[in-house]
Amino acid sequence: MSDADAYGELAATGPYGVRPGHALITMVEPHPGHEYAYNRWYEDDHYYAGAMAMPWMFAGRRWVATRDLQELRTPAESAVARPVTAGCYLSTYWITEGRYDEHMRWTVAINKRLDRDARVHQARTHVFTSFQDHETTVYRDGAAGPRDLHALDHPYAGLVLQVVDCADPVRRAELLERLAARDLPRRLAGSPAAMVTVFRPTPLPGDRMAYVKQVEGVDTRLTLLWFLERDPRDCWAEHFADLDGLAGDAGRVELVAPFIPTVPGTDRYVDRLR
């Protein structure tokens, strides 16, 4: 069988739905003085060659936190970002449900190839990078409006990344149930957030790239993505400044970080990161 024929065989079997069963969520800090070079590398090459061109990764979007957005982050002492302002770029990607293993084998292989071919920008730090499994999505407007599968293509004005570390796996399960049934619907009502997607991290494979650290909190962490219809700076105090109390006694919110979308193909906002 030729390589081309193998593609036809692979496409004929296995899940091929459109639900975002898994995600790659990666928050990165370019090293000082390398902001423009990093942005051009990611925009012009890596977003496509290292992500969107891969099998089963069907949607993606980049987000940026300018300095004023970084200064809105809580808590001051974060287990995720040290300092809490670290990680001015965020990329989010959806992966077809049931295709995590296949995608992971491809992504490890292609990133090793990109590294060998000197197509990996080294002047950056991965602050928070993990593949995650989808747990639930809560909508503000019920059946009206875009679904979670549309979230990375719909022109949302902002995103809030929230990371919660629970005391143990039992507390995480309890918190997830409470968030989905009560707390998130209540917070979304009348807010500028149209939906919240909730994920839990999965461990990275042992043959991952050396510059990406192993995922923490696999059994105890939740990641929430709040998709906003308004710029987070315009509604932060009223709707999101108190999100660090969302976990209650189930655990601790380790990061609440607002972002706005990048403008693909441009260097907009790069001069406002520091």
Short mmCIF file of C-alpha atoms in Angstrom, two decimals:
data_model
loop_
_atom_site.label_atom_id
_atom_site.label_comp_id
_atom_site.label_asym_id
_atom_site.label_seq_id
_atom_site.Cartn_x
_atom_site.Cartn_y
_atom_site.Cartn_z
CA MET A 1 0.00 0.00 0.00
CA SER A 2 1.34 3.44 -0.92
CA ASP A 3 1.40 6.34 1.51
CA ALA A 4 -1.39 8.00 -0.48
CA ASP A 5 -3.53 4.87 -0.28
CA ALA A 6 -3.03 4.76 3.48
CA TYR A 7 -4.83 8.08 3.81
CA GLY A 8 -7.91 6.59 2.18
CA GLU A 9 -7.84 3.62 4.53
CA LEU A 10 -7.48 5.82 7.62
CA ALA A 11 -10.35 8.08 6.59
CA ALA A 12 -12.69 5.12 6.19
CA THR A 13 -12.57 4.02 9.84
CA GLY A 14 -12.98 5.48 13.31
CA PRO A 15 -14.86 8.49 14.71
CA TYR A 16 -15.33 11.50 12.47
CA GLY A 17 -17.84 13.66 14.28
CA VAL A 18 -17.62 17.41 14.75
CA ARG A 19 -17.73 17.67 18.53
CA PRO A 20 -14.67 19.11 20.28
CA GLY A 21 -13.96 16.05 22.37
CA HIS A 22 -10.44 17.23 23.15
CA ALA A 23 -8.46 20.46 23.12
CA LEU A 24 -4.93 21.75 23.02
CA ILE A 25 -4.62 24.79 25.25
CA THR A 26 -1.19 26.42 25.27
CA MET A 27 -0.12 29.68 26.93
CA VAL A 28 3.35 30.85 25.96
CA GLU A 29 5.69 33.70 26.89
CA PRO A 30 8.11 34.90 24.19
CA HIS A 31 11.44 35.90 25.65
CA PRO A 32 12.03 39.66 25.99
CA GLY A 33 13.27 41.13 22.75
CA HIS A 34 11.89 38.24 20.68
CA GLU A 35 8.21 39.21 20.67
CA TYR A 36 7.99 40.17 16.99
CA ALA A 37 10.04 37.20 15.81
CA TYR A 38 7.93 34.81 17.87
CA ASN A 39 4.67 36.26 16.61
CA ARG A 40 5.72 36.06 12.96
CA TRP A 41 6.97 32.47 13.38
CA TYR A 42 3.74 31.37 15.01
CA GLU A 43 1.45 33.28 12.64
CA ASP A 44 3.30 32.42 9.43
CA ASP A 45 4.40 28.85 10.10
CA HIS A 46 3.68 27.07 13.36
CA TYR A 47 -0.06 27.73 13.62
CA TYR A 48 -0.46 25.82 10.38
CA ALA A 49 2.48 23.38 10.14
CA GLY A 50 2.46 22.57 13.86
CA ALA A 51 -1.30 22.53 14.43
CA MET A 52 -4.02 23.18 11.86
CA ALA A 53 -2.51 21.02 9.09
CA MET A 54 -2.62 17.96 11.35
CA PRO A 55 -5.30 15.27 11.24
CA TRP A 56 -8.34 15.69 13.50
CA MET A 57 -7.48 19.22 14.68
CA PHE A 58 -10.41 21.06 13.12
CA ALA A 59 -10.50 24.56 14.66
CA GLY A 60 -8.06 26.97 16.23
CA ARG A 61 -7.67 30.53 17.45
CA ARG A 62 -4.90 32.64 18.92
CA TRP A 63 -5.42 35.12 21.74
CA VAL A 64 -3.20 37.82 23.26
CA ALA A 65 -2.96 39.53 26.64
CA THR A 66 -1.61 43.06 26.38
CA ARG A 67 -0.02 44.49 29.52
CA ASP A 68 -3.25 46.01 30.79
CA LEU A 69 -4.99 42.64 30.43
CA GLN A 70 -2.12 40.86 32.19
CA GLU A 71 -2.54 43.19 35.15
CA LEU A 72 -6.16 42.08 35.61
CA ARG A 73 -5.12 38.49 36.34
CA THR A 74 -5.68 36.76 39.65
CA PRO A 75 -4.55 35.38 42.03
CA ALA A 76 -1.33 37.28 42.67
CA GLU A 77 0.42 34.02 43.61
CA SER A 78 -0.46 31.45 40.95
CA ALA A 79 0.61 27.82 40.67
CA VAL A 80 0.15 28.10 36.90
CA ALA A 81 1.92 31.33 35.94
CA ARG A 82 4.97 32.62 37.80
CA PRO A 83 4.69 35.56 37.85
CA VAL A 84 0.97 35.66 37.21
CA THR A 85 1.54 37.99 34.23
CA ALA A 86 3.62 35.36 32.38
CA GLY A 87 2.13 33.95 29.20
CA CYS A 88 0.97 36.75 26.93
CA TYR A 89 -0.10 34.50 24.04
CA LEU A 90 -2.73 31.77 24.23
CA SER A 91 -3.64 29.30 21.49
CA THR A 92 -6.71 27.08 21.65
CA TYR A 93 -7.51 24.17 19.34
CA TRP A 94 -10.37 21.67 19.05
CA ILE A 95 -9.70 18.00 18.30
CA THR A 96 -12.35 15.57 17.05
CA GLU A 97 -13.88 13.47 19.80
CA GLY A 98 -12.33 10.00 19.94
CA ARG A 99 -9.27 10.97 17.90
CA TYR A 100 -6.90 12.03 20.66
CA ASP A 101 -4.52 9.07 20.34
CA GLU A 102 -4.20 9.35 16.56
CA HIS A 103 -3.67 13.09 16.73
CA MET A 104 -1.09 12.76 19.50
CA ARG A 105 1.02 10.29 17.53
CA TRP A 106 1.02 12.67 14.60
CA THR A 107 1.76 15.81 16.59
CA VAL A 108 4.75 14.30 18.41
CA ALA A 109 6.18 13.09 15.11
CA ILE A 110 5.63 16.34 13.21
CA ASN A 111 7.07 18.49 15.99
CA LYS A 112 10.20 16.33 16.07
CA ARG A 113 10.49 16.86 12.33
CA LEU A 114 9.97 20.61 12.64
CA ASP A 115 12.67 20.71 15.31
CA ARG A 116 15.13 18.81 13.10
CA ASP A 117 14.35 21.20 10.25
CA ALA A 118 15.02 24.27 12.46
CA ARG A 119 11.39 25.36 12.26
CA VAL A 120 10.85 25.69 16.01
CA HIS A 121 11.27 29.09 17.67
CA GLN A 122 13.34 28.49 20.79
CA ALA A 123 13.12 31.92 22.46
CA ARG A 124 9.89 31.18 24.30
CA THR A 125 8.65 29.52 27.49
CA HIS A 126 5.63 27.24 27.76
CA VAL A 127 3.78 28.56 30.81
CA PHE A 128 0.70 26.35 30.52
CA THR A 129 0.47 23.75 27.77
CA SER A 130 -1.70 20.66 27.85
CA PHE A 131 -4.02 18.49 25.85
CA GLN A 132 -7.37 18.22 27.57
CA ASP A 133 -10.56 16.16 27.43
CA HIS A 134 -13.88 17.94 27.14
CA GLU A 135 -16.15 17.56 30.17
CA THR A 136 -19.09 19.88 29.53
CA THR A 137 -20.22 23.12 27.91
CA VAL A 138 -22.69 25.48 29.55
CA TYR A 139 -24.55 28.02 27.41
CA ARG A 140 -26.01 31.33 28.46
CA ASP A 141 -28.81 31.28 25.86
CA GLY A 142 -29.71 27.60 25.76
CA ALA A 143 -30.18 26.29 22.23
CA ALA A 144 -29.83 29.74 20.65
CA GLY A 145 -26.51 30.97 19.35
CA PRO A 146 -23.26 29.26 18.35
CA ARG A 147 -22.38 25.83 19.79
CA ASP A 148 -19.03 24.96 21.32
CA LEU A 149 -17.86 23.49 18.02
CA HIS A 150 -18.19 27.01 16.54
CA ALA A 151 -16.44 28.79 19.41
CA LEU A 152 -13.02 29.14 17.79
CA ASP A 153 -14.46 30.41 14.50
CA HIS A 154 -17.15 32.74 15.87
CA PRO A 155 -15.83 36.32 16.26
CA TYR A 156 -15.84 36.48 20.05
CA ALA A 157 -14.37 39.67 21.47
CA GLY A 158 -12.52 38.01 24.33
CA LEU A 159 -11.70 34.89 26.27
CA VAL A 160 -11.07 34.20 29.94
CA LEU A 161 -8.82 31.27 30.81
CA GLN A 162 -9.56 29.89 34.27
CA VAL A 163 -7.64 27.06 35.95
CA VAL A 164 -8.91 25.38 39.13
CA ASP A 165 -6.92 22.93 41.26
CA CYS A 166 -9.15 20.75 43.42
CA ALA A 167 -8.18 19.06 46.66
CA ASP A 168 -8.56 15.54 45.22
CA PRO A 169 -10.36 13.67 42.38
CA VAL A 170 -13.56 13.33 44.40
CA ARG A 171 -13.71 17.07 45.00
CA ARG A 172 -13.11 17.68 41.31
CA ALA A 173 -16.05 15.49 40.34
CA GLU A 174 -18.26 17.26 42.88
CA LEU A 175 -17.15 20.68 41.68
CA LEU A 176 -17.76 19.78 38.05
CA GLU A 177 -21.29 18.65 38.86
CA ARG A 178 -22.00 21.83 40.82
CA LEU A 179 -20.54 24.10 38.12
CA ALA A 180 -22.56 22.51 35.33
CA ALA A 181 -25.84 22.35 37.23
CA ARG A 182 -25.82 25.59 39.20
CA ASP A 183 -22.86 27.95 39.36
CA LEU A 184 -22.07 28.43 35.67
CA PRO A 185 -25.69 28.90 34.51
CA ARG A 186 -26.17 31.46 37.27
CA ARG A 187 -23.02 33.37 36.36
CA LEU A 188 -23.72 33.29 32.64
CA ALA A 189 -27.23 34.71 32.99
CA GLY A 190 -27.14 38.32 31.83
CA SER A 191 -23.37 38.29 31.40
CA PRO A 192 -21.27 39.06 28.30
CA ALA A 193 -20.07 35.44 28.24
CA ALA A 194 -22.01 33.30 25.78
CA MET A 195 -20.63 29.96 26.92
CA VAL A 196 -18.12 28.23 29.14
CA THR A 197 -16.33 25.07 28.00
CA VAL A 198 -14.86 22.88 30.74
CA PHE A 199 -11.93 20.52 30.23
CA ARG A 200 -9.69 18.27 32.31
CA PRO A 201 -6.02 17.75 31.42
CA THR A 202 -4.53 14.54 30.10
CA PRO A 203 -0.87 13.52 30.56
CA LEU A 204 1.53 14.22 27.72
CA PRO A 205 3.35 11.25 26.18
CA GLY A 206 6.85 10.39 27.34
CA ASP A 207 8.29 11.21 23.91
CA ARG A 208 6.97 14.79 23.90
CA MET A 209 9.30 17.65 23.03
CA ALA A 210 11.75 18.40 25.85
CA TYR A 211 10.75 22.08 26.08
CA VAL A 212 7.18 21.16 27.10
CA LYS A 213 6.91 20.10 30.74
CA GLN A 214 4.66 17.26 31.87
CA VAL A 215 1.10 18.26 32.70
CA GLU A 216 0.28 18.91 36.35
CA GLY A 217 -3.01 18.14 38.09
CA VAL A 218 -4.20 15.40 35.74
CA ASP A 219 -6.52 14.01 38.44
CA THR A 220 -7.41 17.26 40.19
CA ARG A 221 -7.46 20.17 37.72
CA LEU A 222 -10.21 21.75 35.62
CA THR A 223 -9.73 24.28 32.84
CA LEU A 224 -12.55 26.66 31.93
CA LEU A 225 -12.72 28.80 28.80
CA TRP A 226 -15.21 31.68 28.98
CA PHE A 227 -16.11 33.03 25.52
CA LEU A 228 -16.98 36.73 25.67
CA GLU A 229 -19.04 38.93 23.36
CA ARG A 230 -17.41 42.07 24.81
CA ASP A 231 -13.84 43.17 25.38
CA PRO A 232 -12.96 41.84 28.85
CA ARG A 233 -11.61 45.23 29.91
CA ASP A 234 -15.07 46.73 29.50
CA CYS A 235 -16.82 44.26 31.78
CA TRP A 236 -14.14 42.86 34.09
CA ALA A 237 -15.07 44.50 37.38
CA GLU A 238 -18.77 43.69 37.05
CA HIS A 239 -18.59 40.10 35.81
CA PHE A 240 -15.19 38.47 36.19
CA ALA A 241 -13.09 40.08 38.91
CA ASP A 242 -14.44 37.64 41.52
CA LEU A 243 -13.93 34.42 39.54
CA ASP A 244 -11.10 33.45 41.90
CA GLY A 245 -13.81 32.40 44.38
CA LEU A 246 -15.56 30.02 42.00
CA ALA A 247 -14.15 26.80 43.47
CA GLY A 248 -15.44 27.41 46.98
CA ASP A 249 -14.14 24.80 49.41
CA ALA A 250 -13.50 22.24 46.62
CA GLY A 251 -10.09 23.68 45.80
CA ARG A 252 -8.31 26.83 44.68
CA VAL A 253 -8.57 28.92 41.54
CA GLU A 254 -4.97 29.18 40.34
CA LEU A 255 -5.47 31.46 37.36
CA VAL A 256 -8.06 33.83 35.92
CA ALA A 257 -6.59 35.43 32.80
CA PRO A 258 -8.38 37.57 30.17
CA PHE A 259 -7.38 37.67 26.50
CA ILE A 260 -8.51 39.27 23.26
CA PRO A 261 -8.18 37.65 19.81
CA THR A 262 -5.13 38.31 17.69
CA VAL A 263 -5.55 39.61 14.16
CA PRO A 264 -4.09 36.87 11.95
CA GLY A 265 -1.27 37.89 9.66
CA THR A 266 -0.46 41.07 11.60
CA ASP A 267 1.73 42.25 14.47
CA ARG A 268 -1.12 44.09 16.14
CA TYR A 269 -0.68 44.30 19.95
CA VAL A 270 2.96 43.08 19.92
CA ASP A 271 4.10 46.55 20.98
CA ARG A 272 1.72 46.44 23.98
CA LEU A 273 2.92 43.27 25.69
CA ARG A 274 5.42 44.82 28.14
#
